[in-house]
């Protein structure tokens, strides 16, 4: 039986939201859709009193011994909607992820600096944790017994972990055969009830939407605007890590298009509160086979977007009908960024290049570097500018992709028709590092070592 629990001592505080299309205000409930027009909601945040004192407070909390302060999400709680009593917070001490410099790639691309905000260093290996801690805490406070999501993998891994911590049931719908097994293994290990649906991600969303209308489950897909409130803290961290001196460009991979929207919301709020003066241009990079926003994008936004049947080996962004496209389009337009698509070959090459810098990431994350190279070639990113990439997930999420790439069995041939720069295919071949099988003989190993170092 899916029942609401009745251990609540008091009603949770209502969270003020506004419809992104018709601006109607309301409470965030059920499907998280506007009661008047059906579009998405966003959380309305108030300018905190004494905003100027917050940077010192947020930084100081990192030295605290309590999990709430140490969390890279909850230490920014003045920027989050007034929710949960401290006791309802479900945290794995997410956030506080590293910002790595990539000086060799920066020099190669003619940039002053290139940084990677590695959100794959979160507790379950993706940025989804930063939003999930807020959504699952709210579910617990509302007395829900089940949380549910449709997922390309990382949302389900994250939700399953936070639900387990909170003692809630976790209902997962994933597209059968279309998620990386590392992510599926996580959902199972954290005890989620996992359904592999005979459909793509967009089909899973459709089924779940109906379930949410018929059973008391709390929806944690990114249409839930609380997810974005947690995810926006990565932008606050970036701003903090750079002492307020934000880069010229921020590149984010785009799937359902919530993360780019969230980071933009965070930065625009910092500006509103007088804490940031100059914002980066936020650009969203999609995979060429799953690029509905890139197709619709014009420099003044995207008036409409046509869904498509998605194809990509970067399964985290294999989405043809992104729910948050209007939010993302608004953020890109407000910061004068752009939206573009990159081929599978460019993603594979970029992933190997990031790997060769000692930073493992998922293929979806590598779309950012592939996009940067295109934007640099087009002159949208200029010589001497400063750029930050958001790496959304960890290499080990999809170890299969990396192995198949190096063994030469990744089916890039299926995408041979995708347009790409002419040098990419040759560069890809040069990046492969297949394991070498040899006899148990030191001479044989040394001979091979000599050959290889002569080539290097
Ligand atoms: C979810 C996810 C994305 C896409 O984020 P959206 O908010 O859906 O655009 C990109 N990369 C990874 C690794 C993800 O898990």
Coordinates of C-alpha atoms and ligand atoms in Angstrom, one line a residue:
X1 CA 0.0 0.0 0.0
X2 CA 1.3 3.4 -0.9
X3 CA 0.1 5.5 2.0
X4 CA 1.0 8.9 3.3
X5 CA 2.7 8.7 6.7
X6 CA 1.1 10.4 9.6
X7 CA 4.0 11.0 11.9
X8 CA 4.1 14.7 10.9
X9 CA 4.0 17.0 13.9
X10 CA 3.3 20.2 11.9
X11 CA 2.4 21.2 8.3
X12 CA 5.5 22.0 6.2
X13 CA 5.8 25.6 5.1
X14 CA 4.3 26.3 1.7
X15 CA 6.9 27.2 -1.0
X16 CA 6.1 30.2 -3.1
X17 CA 6.3 29.4 -6.8
X18 CA 5.5 31.2 -10.0
X19 CA 4.6 29.9 -13.5
X20 CA 7.3 30.5 -16.0
X21 CA 4.8 31.2 -18.8
X22 CA 1.8 33.1 -17.2
X23 CA 3.4 34.2 -13.9
X24 CA 0.5 32.8 -11.9
X25 CA 1.6 32.2 -8.3
X26 CA 0.8 29.0 -6.4
X27 CA 2.1 26.2 -4.3
X28 CA 4.4 23.4 -5.6
X29 CA 2.3 20.2 -5.5
X30 CA 1.6 17.0 -7.5
X31 CA 2.9 17.2 -11.0
X32 CA 4.5 20.6 -10.4
X33 CA 2.6 22.2 -13.2
X34 CA 0.8 25.6 -13.3
X35 CA -2.9 25.2 -12.4
X36 CA -3.9 27.8 -15.0
X37 CA -1.8 27.0 -18.1
X38 CA 0.1 23.7 -17.3
X39 CA 3.6 25.1 -17.8
X40 CA 6.5 24.7 -15.4
X41 CA 6.9 26.4 -12.0
X42 CA 9.9 28.1 -10.5
X43 CA 10.6 28.9 -6.9
X44 CA 10.3 32.5 -6.0
X45 CA 13.3 33.5 -3.8
X46 CA 13.5 36.6 -1.7
X47 CA 16.5 38.8 -1.5
X48 CA 18.0 37.8 1.9
X49 CA 18.4 40.5 4.5
X50 CA 22.0 41.6 4.8
X51 CA 23.1 39.8 1.6
X52 CA 26.5 41.3 1.9
X53 CA 27.3 39.3 5.0
X54 CA 26.4 36.0 3.4
X55 CA 29.7 35.2 1.6
X56 CA 31.6 35.1 4.9
X57 CA 28.9 33.0 6.6
X58 CA 28.7 30.5 3.7
X59 CA 32.4 30.0 3.7
X60 CA 32.7 29.8 7.5
X61 CA 30.1 26.9 7.6
X62 CA 32.5 24.6 5.8
X63 CA 34.6 24.4 9.0
X64 CA 31.6 23.3 11.0
X65 CA 31.1 19.8 12.4
X66 CA 27.4 19.5 11.5
X67 CA 26.4 17.8 8.3
X68 CA 23.9 20.5 7.5
X69 CA 26.7 23.2 7.4
X70 CA 29.2 21.0 5.7
X71 CA 26.8 20.1 2.8
X72 CA 27.7 22.2 -0.2
X73 CA 24.0 22.7 -0.7
X74 CA 22.7 23.5 2.7
X75 CA 25.5 25.8 3.7
X76 CA 23.9 28.2 1.2
X77 CA 20.5 27.8 2.8
X78 CA 19.7 31.6 2.8
X79 CA 19.5 31.2 -1.0
X80 CA 17.1 28.2 -0.8
X81 CA 13.4 28.3 -0.3
X82 CA 12.4 28.3 3.4
X83 CA 11.8 24.7 3.9
X84 CA 12.4 21.9 6.2
X85 CA 13.3 21.9 9.8
X86 CA 17.0 21.0 10.2
X87 CA 15.9 17.5 11.4
X88 CA 14.1 16.6 8.2
X89 CA 17.2 17.3 6.0
X90 CA 18.5 14.3 4.1
X91 CA 22.1 14.9 3.2
X92 CA 25.1 12.9 2.1
X93 CA 27.3 16.1 2.4
X94 CA 26.9 16.7 -1.3
X95 CA 28.4 19.6 -3.2
X96 CA 31.7 21.3 -2.4
X97 CA 33.1 19.9 -5.6
X98 CA 36.5 20.7 -6.9
X99 CA 37.2 23.3 -9.6
X100 CA 40.2 22.0 -11.6
X101 CA 42.4 24.0 -13.9
X102 CA 43.2 22.6 -17.3
X103 CA 46.3 24.7 -18.3
X104 CA 47.4 22.5 -21.3
X105 CA 44.0 22.5 -22.9
X106 CA 43.7 26.2 -22.2
X107 CA 47.0 26.9 -24.0
X108 CA 46.0 24.7 -26.9
X109 CA 42.7 26.6 -27.3
X110 CA 44.2 30.1 -26.8
X111 CA 42.4 30.8 -23.6
X112 CA 43.6 32.6 -20.5
X113 CA 42.2 29.9 -18.4
X114 CA 40.0 26.7 -18.7
X115 CA 38.4 25.4 -15.5
X116 CA 36.4 22.2 -14.9
X117 CA 33.8 22.3 -12.1
X118 CA 33.6 18.5 -11.5
X119 CA 30.1 17.7 -10.3
X120 CA 30.9 14.1 -10.8
X121 CA 32.7 14.3 -7.5
X122 CA 29.3 14.3 -5.6
X123 CA 28.4 11.3 -3.3
X124 CA 26.7 9.2 -6.0
X125 CA 28.9 10.5 -8.8
X126 CA 26.7 13.2 -10.5
X127 CA 25.3 16.7 -10.0
X128 CA 21.9 15.2 -9.4
X129 CA 22.7 14.8 -5.7
X130 CA 22.7 18.6 -5.2
X131 CA 19.0 18.8 -6.2
X132 CA 18.0 15.5 -4.7
X133 CA 18.9 16.5 -1.2
X134 CA 16.4 19.3 -1.4
X135 CA 13.7 17.3 -3.1
X136 CA 13.9 14.3 -0.9
X137 CA 14.1 16.4 2.3
X138 CA 10.9 18.0 1.2
X139 CA 9.2 14.7 0.5
X140 CA 10.1 13.5 4.0
X141 CA 8.7 16.7 5.5
X142 CA 5.5 16.4 3.6
X143 CA 5.1 12.9 5.0
X144 CA 5.4 11.1 1.7
X145 CA 6.3 7.4 1.8
X146 CA 7.5 7.0 -1.8
X147 CA 9.6 9.1 -4.1
X148 CA 9.6 8.4 -7.8
X149 CA 11.4 9.4 -11.0
X150 CA 11.9 8.6 -14.6
X151 CA 15.5 8.7 -15.4
X152 CA 18.4 8.3 -17.9
X153 CA 20.3 6.8 -14.9
X154 CA 21.8 9.4 -12.7
X155 CA 18.5 10.8 -11.3
X156 CA 17.5 7.2 -10.3
X157 CA 20.9 6.5 -8.7
X158 CA 20.8 9.7 -6.7
X159 CA 17.1 9.4 -5.7
X160 CA 17.6 5.8 -4.6
X161 CA 20.5 6.8 -2.3
X162 CA 18.7 9.7 -0.7
X163 CA 15.5 7.7 -0.3
X164 CA 17.4 4.9 1.4
X165 CA 19.0 7.4 3.8
X166 CA 15.6 8.8 4.6
X167 CA 13.9 5.4 4.9
X168 CA 11.5 6.2 2.0
X169 CA 10.4 3.9 -0.8
X170 CA 12.1 4.6 -4.2
X171 CA 10.2 3.9 -7.5
X172 CA 12.4 4.1 -10.6
X173 CA 11.4 4.0 -14.3
X174 CA 14.3 3.7 -16.7
X175 CA 14.3 3.0 -20.5
X176 CA 15.3 -0.6 -21.0
X177 CA 18.8 -1.1 -22.4
X178 CA 19.4 2.7 -22.7
X179 CA 21.1 3.5 -19.4
X180 CA 24.7 2.9 -18.4
X181 CA 24.9 -0.2 -16.2
X182 CA 26.9 1.6 -13.5
X183 CA 23.9 3.8 -12.8
X184 CA 21.5 0.9 -12.9
X185 CA 23.7 -1.0 -10.4
X186 CA 23.5 2.0 -8.0
X187 CA 19.7 2.1 -8.1
X188 CA 19.6 -1.6 -7.3
X189 CA 22.2 -1.5 -4.6
X190 CA 20.4 1.4 -2.8
X191 CA 17.3 -0.7 -2.8
X192 CA 15.1 1.1 -5.3
X193 CA 12.1 -0.7 -6.9
X194 CA 13.4 -0.5 -10.5
X195 CA 11.3 -0.9 -13.6
X196 CA 12.9 -1.1 -17.0
X197 CA 10.3 0.3 -19.3
X198 CA 10.1 -0.6 -23.0
X199 CA 10.3 3.0 -24.1
X200 CA 12.9 5.8 -24.3
X201 CA 13.3 8.4 -21.5
X202 CA 10.4 10.5 -22.9
X203 CA 8.2 7.4 -22.8
X204 CA 9.1 6.8 -19.1
X205 CA 8.2 10.4 -18.3
X206 CA 4.8 9.9 -19.9
X207 CA 4.1 6.7 -17.8
X208 CA 5.3 8.3 -14.6
X209 CA 3.2 11.4 -15.1
X210 CA 0.1 9.2 -15.1
X211 CA 1.3 7.3 -12.0
X212 CA 1.7 10.5 -10.1
X213 CA -1.9 11.4 -10.8
X214 CA -3.1 8.1 -9.4
X215 CA -0.8 7.2 -6.5
X216 CA 0.6 9.1 -3.6
X217 CA 4.2 9.2 -4.8
X218 CA 6.4 12.4 -4.6
X219 CA 7.8 13.2 -8.0
X220 CA 11.5 14.1 -8.1
X221 CA 12.1 14.6 -11.8
X222 CA 13.5 18.0 -12.6
X223 CA 10.0 19.4 -13.3
X224 CA 10.1 19.6 -9.5
X225 CA 11.4 23.1 -9.0
X226 CA 13.1 22.2 -5.7
X227 CA 15.6 20.1 -7.6
X228 CA 16.8 23.3 -9.4
X229 CA 17.1 25.2 -6.1
X230 CA 19.7 22.6 -4.9
X231 CA 21.4 22.4 -8.3
X232 CA 21.9 26.2 -8.5
X233 CA 24.3 26.1 -5.5
X234 CA 27.0 24.8 -7.8
X235 CA 26.9 28.2 -9.4
X236 CA 27.3 29.8 -6.0
X237 CA 30.2 27.5 -5.3
X238 CA 31.9 28.5 -8.6
X239 CA 31.5 32.1 -7.7
X240 CA 32.9 31.5 -4.2
X241 CA 35.8 29.4 -5.5
X242 CA 36.8 32.3 -7.9
X243 CA 36.3 35.0 -5.2
X244 CA 33.5 36.5 -7.3
X245 CA 35.6 36.8 -10.4
X246 CA 33.4 34.7 -12.7
X247 CA 34.7 33.5 -16.1
X248 CA 33.6 34.8 -19.5
X249 CA 31.8 31.6 -20.4
X250 CA 30.1 28.7 -18.6
X251 CA 29.4 25.6 -20.7
X252 CA 26.8 23.0 -19.6
X253 CA 25.6 19.8 -21.3
X254 CA 21.9 19.8 -22.0
X255 CA 19.5 16.9 -21.7
X256 CA 16.3 17.7 -20.0
X257 CA 17.7 21.2 -19.7
X258 CA 17.2 21.7 -16.0
X259 CA 20.8 22.0 -14.9
X260 CA 21.7 24.9 -17.2
X261 CA 18.5 26.6 -16.0
X262 CA 19.4 26.0 -12.4
X263 CA 23.0 27.3 -12.7
X264 CA 21.6 30.4 -14.5
X265 CA 19.0 31.0 -11.8
X266 CA 21.8 30.9 -9.2
X267 CA 24.0 33.3 -11.0
X268 CA 21.1 35.7 -11.9
X269 CA 20.1 35.7 -8.2
X270 CA 23.6 36.5 -7.1
X271 CA 23.5 39.5 -9.5
X272 CA 20.1 40.6 -8.2
X273 CA 21.4 40.5 -4.6
X274 CA 24.4 42.6 -5.5
X275 CA 26.9 39.8 -4.9
X276 CA 28.0 39.4 -8.5
X277 CA 28.5 42.2 -11.1
X278 CA 29.4 40.4 -14.3
X279 CA 28.0 37.0 -15.2
X280 CA 29.4 34.5 -17.6
X281 CA 27.6 33.8 -20.9
X282 CA 25.9 30.4 -20.3
X283 CA 25.9 28.1 -23.3
X284 CA 24.3 24.7 -23.5
X285 CA 25.7 21.9 -25.5
X286 CA 23.5 19.0 -26.8
X287 CA 24.4 15.8 -28.6
X288 CA 23.7 16.1 -32.3
X289 CA 21.2 13.2 -32.2
X290 CA 19.3 14.7 -29.3
X291 CA 19.4 18.4 -30.0
X292 CA 15.9 19.9 -30.1
X293 CA 16.8 23.1 -28.4
X294 CA 20.0 23.6 -30.5
X295 CA 17.8 23.3 -33.6
X296 CA 15.3 25.8 -32.4
X297 CA 17.8 28.3 -31.0
X298 CA 18.2 31.8 -32.3
X299 CA 20.2 34.6 -30.7
X300 CA 17.1 36.0 -29.1
X301 CA 15.8 32.7 -27.7
X302 CA 13.7 29.9 -29.0
X303 CA 10.0 30.6 -29.7
X304 CA 9.1 27.0 -30.1
X305 CA 10.8 23.6 -29.9
X306 CA 9.9 20.4 -31.8
X307 CA 10.5 17.2 -30.0
X308 CA 12.5 14.5 -31.8
X309 CA 13.4 10.8 -31.4
X310 CA 16.8 11.0 -29.6
X311 CA 19.9 9.0 -30.4
X312 CA 23.2 9.3 -28.6
X313 CA 25.8 7.2 -26.8
X314 CA 25.9 9.9 -24.2
X315 CA 22.8 8.4 -22.5
X316 CA 22.5 11.1 -19.8
X317 CA 21.5 13.6 -22.5
X318 CA 19.6 11.3 -24.8
X319 CA 16.4 13.2 -24.5
X320 CA 14.1 14.3 -27.3
X321 CA 11.5 16.3 -25.4
X322 CA 13.3 18.3 -22.7
X323 CA 10.9 19.5 -20.0
X324 CA 12.9 22.6 -19.0
X325 CA 13.6 24.0 -22.5
X326 CA 11.9 27.3 -21.8
X327 CA 13.8 27.9 -18.6
X328 CA 17.1 27.1 -20.3
X329 CA 16.3 29.3 -23.3
X330 CA 15.5 32.2 -20.9
X331 CA 18.8 31.7 -19.1
X332 CA 20.9 31.5 -22.3
X333 CA 19.2 34.6 -23.7
X334 CA 19.6 36.6 -20.4
X335 CA 23.3 35.8 -20.3
X336 CA 23.9 36.2 -24.1
X337 CA 25.1 32.6 -24.4
X338 CA 24.2 30.1 -27.1
X339 CA 22.9 26.6 -27.7
X340 CA 24.7 24.2 -30.0
X341 CA 25.1 20.5 -30.9
X342 CA 28.2 18.4 -31.3
X343 CA 28.7 15.0 -33.0
X344 CA 29.3 11.7 -31.2
X345 CA 32.9 11.6 -32.6
X346 CA 33.6 15.0 -31.1
X347 CA 32.2 13.9 -27.7
X348 CA 34.3 10.8 -27.7
X349 CA 37.4 12.8 -28.5
X350 CA 36.7 15.4 -25.9
X351 CA 36.1 12.7 -23.3
X352 CA 39.5 11.1 -24.0
X353 CA 41.2 14.6 -23.9
X354 CA 39.6 15.3 -20.5
X355 CA 40.7 11.8 -19.3
X356 CA 44.3 12.5 -20.5
X357 CA 44.2 15.5 -18.1
X358 CA 43.5 13.1 -15.2
X359 CA 39.9 14.0 -14.9
X360 CA 37.4 11.2 -15.7
X361 CA 33.9 12.2 -16.7
X362 CA 30.9 10.8 -18.5
X363 CA 30.4 11.3 -22.2
X364 CA 27.6 13.7 -21.6
X365 CA 30.0 15.9 -19.6
X366 CA 32.6 15.9 -22.3
X367 CA 30.1 17.5 -24.7
X368 CA 31.1 20.7 -23.0
X369 CA 34.7 20.6 -24.2
X370 CA 33.5 19.5 -27.7
X371 CA 31.2 22.5 -27.7
X372 CA 33.9 24.8 -26.5
X373 CA 36.1 23.8 -29.4
X374 CA 33.4 24.7 -31.9
X375 CA 32.6 28.0 -30.2
X376 CA 36.3 28.9 -30.2
X377 CA 36.6 28.0 -33.9
X378 CA 33.5 30.2 -34.6
X379 CA 34.9 33.1 -32.6
X380 CA 32.0 33.0 -30.1
X381 CA 34.6 32.3 -27.5
X382 CA 37.5 34.6 -28.1
X383 CA 41.3 34.4 -27.8
X384 CA 42.4 35.1 -24.2
X385 CA 38.9 34.6 -22.6
X386 CA 38.3 32.6 -19.4
X387 CA 36.0 29.5 -19.6
X388 CA 34.5 27.1 -17.1
X389 CA 33.1 23.7 -18.1
X390 CA 30.6 21.8 -15.9
X391 CA 31.5 18.1 -15.8
X392 CA 28.2 16.6 -14.7
X393 CA 29.1 12.9 -14.0
X394 CA 32.0 10.7 -13.1
X395 CA 33.9 8.4 -15.5
X396 CA 33.0 5.3 -13.6
X397 CA 29.3 5.9 -14.2
X398 CA 29.9 4.6 -17.7
X399 CA 33.1 2.7 -17.6
X400 CA 31.8 0.6 -20.5
X401 CA 31.9 3.6 -22.8
X402 CA 35.6 4.3 -21.9
X403 CA 36.6 0.7 -22.4
X404 CA 34.8 0.3 -25.7
X405 CA 36.4 3.6 -26.9
X406 CA 39.9 2.4 -26.2
X407 CA 39.2 -1.1 -27.5
X408 CA 37.8 0.5 -30.7
X409 CA 34.4 -1.1 -30.3
X410 CA 32.4 2.0 -29.5
X411 CA 29.8 2.1 -32.3
X412 CA 30.7 5.5 -33.6
X413 CA 30.2 4.2 -37.1
X414 CA 26.4 4.4 -36.4
X415 CA 26.8 8.2 -36.4
X416 CA 29.2 8.4 -39.3
X417 CA 26.8 10.8 -41.1
X418 CA 27.0 13.4 -38.4
X419 CA 28.8 16.6 -39.5
X420 CA 32.1 17.1 -37.7
X421 CA 35.5 18.9 -38.2
X422 CA 37.7 16.9 -40.6
X423 CA 40.5 16.4 -38.1
X424 CA 38.4 14.7 -35.5
X425 CA 38.5 11.1 -36.9
X426 CA 42.3 11.1 -37.0
X427 CA 42.6 12.6 -33.6
X428 CA 40.3 10.0 -32.2
X429 CA 42.4 7.1 -33.5
X430 CA 45.5 8.7 -31.9
X431 CA 43.8 8.8 -28.5
X432 CA 43.1 5.1 -28.2
X433 CA 45.0 3.3 -25.6
X434 CA 44.0 -0.4 -25.8
X435 CA 45.6 -2.7 -23.2
X436 CA 48.5 -4.7 -24.6
X437 CA 48.6 -8.4 -23.9
X438 CA 52.1 -9.8 -23.2
X439 CA 53.9 -12.9 -21.8
X440 CA 55.1 -12.8 -18.2
X441 CA 58.5 -11.7 -19.2
X442 CA 60.3 -8.5 -18.1
X443 CA 62.3 -8.3 -21.4
X444 CA 59.2 -8.4 -23.4
X445 CA 57.6 -5.6 -21.3
X446 CA 60.8 -3.5 -21.5
X447 CA 61.1 -4.0 -25.3
X448 CA 57.5 -2.8 -25.7
X449 CA 58.1 0.1 -23.4
X450 CA 61.1 1.2 -25.5
X451 CA 59.0 1.0 -28.7
X452 CA 56.2 3.0 -27.2
X453 CA 58.4 5.7 -25.7
X454 CA 60.1 6.1 -29.1
X455 CA 56.7 6.9 -30.5
X456 CA 55.7 9.3 -27.8
Ligands
LIG1 C1 21.2 14.6 -15.9 C2 22.5 14.7 -16.6 C3 22.8 15.6 -17.6 C4 21.7 16.5 -18.2 O1 21.2 17.4 -17.3 P1 19.8 18.1 -17.6 O2 19.4 18.8 -16.4 O3 18.8 16.9 -17.8 O4 20.0 18.9 -18.8 C5 24.1 15.7 -18.1 N1 25.0 15.0 -17.7 C6 24.9 14.1 -16.7 C7 26.0 13.2 -16.3 C8 23.6 13.9 -16.1 O5 23.4 13.0 -15.2

